[in-house]
Coordinates of C-alpha atoms in Angstrom, one line a residue:
X1 CA -58.7 -6.6 5.0
X2 CA -57.4 -8.8 2.8
X3 CA -53.7 -10.6 2.7
X4 CA -54.0 -9.6 -1.3
X5 CA -54.5 -5.4 -0.1
X6 CA -52.2 -5.7 2.7
X7 CA -49.6 -6.1 0.0
X8 CA -50.0 -4.0 -2.6
X9 CA -50.6 -1.5 0.1
X10 CA -47.0 -2.4 2.0
X11 CA -45.7 -2.4 -1.8
X12 CA -46.5 1.2 -3.2
X13 CA -45.2 2.0 1.0
X14 CA -42.5 0.6 0.3
X15 CA -41.9 2.5 -3.4
X16 CA -42.6 5.8 -2.4
X17 CA -39.8 5.4 0.7
X18 CA -37.4 4.2 -1.9
X19 CA -37.7 7.7 -4.2
X20 CA -38.5 10.0 -0.9
X21 CA -34.9 9.0 -0.1
X22 CA -33.0 8.9 -3.4
X23 CA -34.5 12.1 -5.5
X24 CA -32.4 14.0 -3.6
X25 CA -29.2 11.8 -5.2
X26 CA -30.7 11.7 -8.9
X27 CA -31.9 15.0 -8.9
X28 CA -28.5 16.9 -9.5
X29 CA -27.7 14.1 -12.4
X30 CA -31.5 15.4 -14.0
X31 CA -30.3 19.0 -13.4
X32 CA -27.0 18.0 -15.0
X33 CA -28.8 16.8 -18.4
X34 CA -30.8 19.4 -18.3
X35 CA -28.2 22.3 -18.1
X36 CA -26.3 20.1 -20.5
X37 CA -29.7 19.9 -23.0
X38 CA -30.5 23.8 -22.6
X39 CA -26.7 24.4 -23.5
X40 CA -27.0 22.0 -26.7
X41 CA -30.7 23.9 -27.8
X42 CA -29.6 26.9 -27.1
X43 CA -27.0 26.3 -29.2
X44 CA -24.4 28.3 -26.4
X45 CA -21.2 26.6 -26.0
X46 CA -20.4 23.4 -23.2
X47 CA -18.9 24.4 -20.4
X48 CA -15.9 22.0 -19.6
X49 CA -12.9 22.5 -17.9
X50 CA -9.1 22.0 -18.8
X51 CA -5.9 21.3 -17.6
X52 CA -3.1 23.6 -19.3
X53 CA -0.1 20.9 -20.0
X54 CA 3.5 21.8 -18.9
X55 CA 6.9 20.0 -18.2
X56 CA 6.7 19.2 -14.5
X57 CA 10.3 16.8 -13.0
X58 CA 8.2 13.0 -11.7
X59 CA 9.8 10.1 -10.5
X60 CA 9.4 6.4 -11.8
X61 CA 10.2 4.8 -8.0
X62 CA 8.9 1.6 -6.5
X63 CA 7.9 0.8 -2.8
X64 CA 9.6 -1.7 -0.7
X65 CA 10.3 -2.7 3.1
X66 CA 12.7 -3.3 4.7
X67 CA 14.8 -4.1 7.8
X68 CA 18.4 -1.4 9.1
X69 CA 21.3 -3.1 9.7
X70 CA 24.7 -2.1 11.6
X71 CA 27.6 -1.1 8.9
X72 CA 29.7 -3.4 10.7
X73 CA 28.4 -6.3 13.6
X74 CA 29.8 -8.2 15.9
X75 CA 29.7 -10.5 18.7
X76 CA 32.6 -10.3 21.6
X77 CA 34.1 -13.5 22.3
X78 CA 37.3 -14.6 24.0
X79 CA 38.9 -16.9 21.8
X80 CA 40.3 -19.1 25.0
X81 CA 39.0 -19.5 28.4
X82 CA 40.1 -17.9 31.6
X83 CA 39.7 -16.0 34.0
X84 CA 38.5 -12.0 33.9
X85 CA 41.2 -9.6 35.4
X86 CA 40.3 -6.1 34.0
X87 CA 37.3 -4.5 32.3
X88 CA 38.5 -2.1 29.6
X89 CA 34.2 -1.0 28.7
X90 CA 31.2 1.0 28.7
X91 CA 27.6 -0.5 28.1
X92 CA 26.9 2.2 25.6
X93 CA 29.7 3.8 24.6
X94 CA 32.3 4.7 21.2
X95 CA 36.0 2.4 21.2
X96 CA 38.8 2.4 18.7
X97 CA 39.9 -0.1 15.9
X98 CA 42.9 -2.3 18.7
X99 CA 41.0 0.0 21.8
X100 CA 42.2 -3.0 24.8
X101 CA 38.7 -4.2 26.1
X102 CA 39.2 -7.2 28.0
X103 CA 42.6 -8.8 30.1
X104 CA 42.2 -12.7 30.4
X105 CA 44.5 -13.8 33.6
X106 CA 47.9 -14.4 31.5
X107 CA 49.9 -15.0 34.5
X108 CA 50.7 -18.5 33.6
X109 CA 51.9 -17.7 30.3
X110 CA 53.7 -15.2 31.0
X111 CA 55.8 -17.5 33.3
X112 CA 56.2 -19.7 30.5
X113 CA 57.1 -16.1 28.7
X114 CA 59.6 -15.4 30.6
X115 CA 61.5 -19.4 31.0
X116 CA 61.3 -19.4 27.0
X117 CA 63.0 -16.3 27.6
X118 CA 66.3 -17.0 29.6
X119 CA 66.3 -20.5 28.1
X120 CA 67.1 -18.4 24.5
X121 CA 69.5 -16.2 25.7
X122 CA 71.3 -19.4 27.1
X123 CA 71.5 -21.5 23.8
X124 CA 72.5 -17.7 21.4
X125 CA 75.3 -17.3 23.5
X126 CA 76.6 -20.4 23.0
X127 CA 75.9 -20.1 19.3
X128 CA 78.2 -17.1 19.3
X129 CA 80.7 -19.3 20.9
X130 CA 81.0 -21.8 18.9
X131 CA 80.5 -19.7 15.3
X132 CA 83.9 -18.6 16.7
X133 CA 85.4 -21.7 17.4
X134 CA 83.3 -23.0 14.0
X135 CA 85.7 -19.8 12.4
X136 CA 89.1 -21.6 14.8
X137 CA 88.3 -25.7 13.4
X138 CA 87.8 -26.7 17.9
X139 CA 84.1 -28.1 16.4
X140 CA 82.6 -30.0 13.7
X141 CA 79.9 -28.5 11.4
X142 CA 77.4 -30.5 12.8
X143 CA 77.8 -29.9 16.5
X144 CA 77.0 -26.3 15.1
X145 CA 74.7 -26.4 13.1
X146 CA 72.7 -28.4 16.6
X147 CA 73.2 -25.3 18.7
X148 CA 71.8 -22.8 16.1
X149 CA 68.0 -25.7 15.9
X150 CA 68.3 -25.2 18.6
X151 CA 67.7 -22.2 19.1
X152 CA 65.6 -21.0 16.6
X153 CA 63.7 -24.3 18.0
X154 CA 64.0 -21.6 21.0
X155 CA 62.4 -18.0 19.3
X156 CA 59.7 -20.0 17.4
X157 CA 59.0 -21.6 21.4
X158 CA 58.8 -17.2 22.6
X159 CA 57.1 -16.7 19.7
X160 CA 54.1 -19.2 20.2
X161 CA 53.4 -17.9 24.1
X162 CA 53.2 -14.0 23.0
X163 CA 50.8 -15.2 20.5
X164 CA 49.1 -16.9 22.5
X165 CA 49.4 -14.5 25.8
X166 CA 47.4 -11.9 22.3
X167 CA 44.7 -14.3 22.6
X168 CA 44.2 -12.9 26.4
X169 CA 43.7 -9.5 25.2
X170 CA 40.4 -9.2 23.7
X171 CA 40.1 -6.2 21.2
X172 CA 38.2 -3.5 19.4
X173 CA 37.8 -5.5 16.4
X174 CA 36.5 -2.3 13.9
X175 CA 35.8 1.4 15.8
X176 CA 32.4 1.0 17.1
X177 CA 29.6 0.9 19.6
X178 CA 29.6 -1.4 22.6
X179 CA 26.5 -2.2 23.4
X180 CA 25.4 -3.9 26.5
X181 CA 28.1 -6.0 29.0
X182 CA 27.1 -10.2 30.0
X183 CA 30.1 -10.2 31.8
X184 CA 31.7 -9.0 35.6
X185 CA 34.9 -8.6 37.0
X186 CA 36.7 -11.9 38.6
X187 CA 34.6 -14.0 35.8
X188 CA 35.7 -16.9 34.0
X189 CA 34.9 -17.3 31.0
X190 CA 35.2 -19.4 27.5
X191 CA 34.7 -18.9 23.6
X192 CA 31.2 -19.6 24.0
X193 CA 30.7 -17.1 26.3
X194 CA 29.2 -13.8 25.5
X195 CA 30.9 -10.6 26.8
X196 CA 28.9 -8.2 24.5
X197 CA 28.3 -6.3 21.0
X198 CA 29.9 -4.4 18.7
X199 CA 27.7 -2.4 16.0
X200 CA 29.6 0.5 13.5
X201 CA 26.1 2.8 12.8
X202 CA 27.2 5.6 10.5
X203 CA 26.8 4.6 8.1
X204 CA 24.2 2.7 8.2
X205 CA 23.0 -0.4 5.8
X206 CA 19.2 -1.5 4.4
X207 CA 18.7 -4.5 3.5
X208 CA 15.6 -4.9 0.9
X209 CA 14.0 -6.5 -2.2
X210 CA 11.9 -5.2 -4.8
X211 CA 9.7 -8.4 -7.5
X212 CA 12.6 -10.0 -10.5
X213 CA 10.2 -8.1 -13.0
X214 CA 12.5 -5.2 -12.2
X215 CA 16.0 -7.4 -12.3
X216 CA 17.0 -5.2 -15.5
X217 CA 16.0 -1.3 -14.0
X218 CA 17.9 -2.0 -11.3
X219 CA 21.7 -0.6 -10.6
X220 CA 24.0 0.4 -8.5
X221 CA 24.7 3.7 -7.7
X222 CA 20.1 3.6 -7.6
X223 CA 19.1 6.2 -5.0
X224 CA 16.3 5.4 -2.2
X225 CA 14.1 7.8 0.4
X226 CA 13.0 5.2 3.2
X227 CA 10.7 6.5 6.8
X228 CA 11.2 4.6 9.4
X229 CA 8.7 5.1 12.7
X230 CA 9.2 7.1 14.8
X231 CA 11.2 9.6 13.5
X232 CA 9.8 12.5 12.1
X233 CA 11.2 12.5 7.2
X234 CA 13.2 11.0 5.5
X235 CA 16.4 9.3 4.9
X236 CA 18.4 9.4 1.8
X237 CA 20.5 6.4 0.4
X238 CA 22.4 4.9 -2.1
X239 CA 22.2 1.5 -3.5
X240 CA 26.1 -0.3 -3.1
X241 CA 24.6 -4.6 -3.9
X242 CA 23.1 -6.3 -5.9
X243 CA 22.4 -10.1 -4.8
X244 CA 23.7 -12.0 -8.1
X245 CA 20.7 -13.8 -8.3
X246 CA 16.7 -14.3 -8.0
X247 CA 15.3 -16.1 -4.8
X248 CA 13.5 -18.8 -6.0
X249 CA 10.7 -18.9 -3.2
X250 CA 10.1 -15.2 -3.4
X251 CA 10.9 -14.4 -7.1
X252 CA 11.8 -11.5 -6.0
X253 CA 16.2 -9.8 -6.0
X254 CA 17.7 -8.9 -3.0
X255 CA 19.3 -4.7 -2.5
X256 CA 21.1 -3.6 -0.3
X257 CA 21.8 0.6 0.6
X258 CA 23.9 2.1 2.3
X259 CA 22.6 5.7 4.4
X260 CA 24.9 8.2 7.0
X261 CA 23.8 7.9 10.2
X262 CA 25.6 11.0 11.8
X263 CA 23.0 12.1 13.7
X264 CA 22.2 9.0 15.2
X265 CA 18.3 8.7 14.6
X266 CA 18.8 5.3 12.6
X267 CA 18.8 2.1 14.5
X268 CA 19.6 -0.9 14.0
X269 CA 17.0 -3.6 13.0
X270 CA 14.3 -0.6 12.5
X271 CA 11.7 -1.2 10.1
X272 CA 11.8 0.6 6.8
X273 CA 9.0 1.9 4.3
X274 CA 11.7 2.2 1.0
X275 CA 10.6 4.4 -2.5
X276 CA 13.4 3.2 -4.2
X277 CA 13.6 5.7 -8.0
X278 CA 14.8 4.2 -11.0
X279 CA 14.0 7.1 -13.1
X280 CA 13.4 11.3 -12.8
X281 CA 12.4 12.9 -15.2
X282 CA 12.8 17.0 -15.7
X283 CA 10.8 17.7 -18.9
X284 CA 7.2 15.3 -18.6
X285 CA 4.0 16.3 -19.5
X286 CA 1.9 15.3 -16.9
X287 CA -2.5 15.4 -17.7
X288 CA -4.4 13.5 -15.1
X289 CA -5.8 10.4 -15.5
X290 CA -9.4 11.0 -15.6
X291 CA -9.1 13.4 -18.9
X292 CA -7.3 9.8 -21.5
X293 CA -9.7 8.3 -23.3
X294 CA -9.4 5.1 -24.7
X295 CA -10.2 3.6 -28.1
X296 CA -9.4 -0.2 -30.0
X297 CA -6.9 1.4 -31.4
X298 CA -5.1 2.3 -28.4
X299 CA -6.2 6.0 -25.9
X300 CA -6.8 9.7 -27.2
X301 CA -7.1 12.9 -25.6
X302 CA -10.3 16.1 -26.3
X303 CA -7.8 19.6 -26.6
X304 CA -9.0 23.0 -26.2
X305 CA -7.4 24.6 -29.6
X306 CA -9.5 27.8 -31.0
X307 CA -12.6 27.2 -29.5
X308 CA -13.3 24.1 -30.5
X309 CA -12.5 20.8 -29.6
X310 CA -9.9 18.7 -31.0
X311 CA -9.3 15.0 -31.0
X312 CA -5.3 14.2 -30.6
X313 CA -4.5 10.7 -30.2
X314 CA -1.9 9.8 -27.3
X315 CA 0.4 7.2 -26.4
X316 CA 1.7 7.0 -22.7
X317 CA 4.5 6.5 -20.2
X318 CA 4.8 6.5 -16.5
X319 CA 2.3 6.1 -14.9
X320 CA 0.9 7.7 -10.9
X321 CA -1.3 7.8 -8.9
X322 CA -3.8 10.4 -10.1
X323 CA -1.8 11.5 -13.2
X324 CA -0.5 9.6 -16.4
X325 CA 2.8 11.6 -18.6
X326 CA 2.2 12.1 -22.2
X327 CA 5.3 11.1 -24.5
X328 CA 4.1 11.3 -28.1
X329 CA 1.1 13.5 -29.1
X330 CA 0.9 16.6 -27.3
X331 CA 3.1 20.2 -27.0
X332 CA 3.3 21.4 -23.8
X333 CA 0.8 24.4 -23.7
X334 CA -1.8 22.4 -24.5
X335 CA -5.1 22.3 -23.5
X336 CA -6.3 18.8 -22.2
X337 CA -10.4 18.2 -21.5
X338 CA -10.6 17.5 -18.3
X339 CA -14.5 16.9 -18.1
X340 CA -17.3 17.0 -20.0
X341 CA -15.4 14.0 -22.2
X342 CA -18.9 12.0 -23.1
X343 CA -20.6 14.8 -24.4
X344 CA -18.3 17.0 -26.3
X345 CA -17.7 15.7 -30.2
X346 CA -14.3 16.8 -32.5
X347 CA -14.9 20.1 -33.8
X348 CA -17.2 21.0 -31.2
X349 CA -18.0 24.6 -29.7
X350 CA -16.9 24.5 -25.8
X351 CA -16.5 27.4 -23.2
X352 CA -13.5 26.7 -20.8
X353 CA -15.1 27.4 -17.6
X354 CA -11.5 26.8 -15.5
X355 CA -7.9 25.7 -16.2
X356 CA -6.4 24.0 -13.4
X357 CA -2.6 24.5 -12.7
X358 CA -0.3 21.3 -12.8

């Protein structure tokens, strides 16, 4: 057998194989065309599906991602250096505002306070006596003023020592939950020593951003919905602060929201998938996207009226994955065709096979 004959035989075999594989897939197309042609030749109305337009509630949303933050968070550190004498905090427990958490040795300061107090008492007694002598002319005004000044200096010294003693007590700046502690009784600490963290996690904050094109649509008070991994269901929140400028690097606007965390399910640092609700429309007229037909002058749909097709120009608004809002051109109760859109024409009689619900 010559090489040319082999090529011809091989080509014929490949063609037959392709036809056998493709035939089951293209057969419905021919059948549909034959059915349409048959209906047209016989004069029977074309069977189509449609949807009844009804007002429905839709939300204009944008999607973003963000992080959960504690409402308040602080690293507990000491203002002074010294040895810890008492630890009153328990890891993972709640503490109240101003509750004593750590006590640092203040014995030296207490001794200084006691000495200063003795000196102040003595000076105050001397000042009282000299005031009596001054009234009788027993001493000069200058001598009395020197004694009074000494009393005032000693009072200031007592206040200074008490302020230093206050710094040996580490108290909770707000109500919250204590994290892991990194010190023990007897530890020597300084202002750089990490003691523990304190977090207020009810409510929690959410930091996220949106593209700059939404800068004029986002408002304080807008609602959000978000989910986090490891927790079922969605959580609600509300925007309470907006960054007053757009990030020039990412071209996004930074937002911050609050969400209640009564059950403690939301943990700071968690990743959140966020839906920002820009607008809620209670009576939107939505149709399937497939029903919308683009034209040079705009867009149109086919309506079913009195047994035949009627073209209707429309104006669109909000779009979702499968539906589009019609803001002008149709009314509640209209029947919009969803199939047969390439075959139907203005005034053509059709038969509704199925009316889909919204």
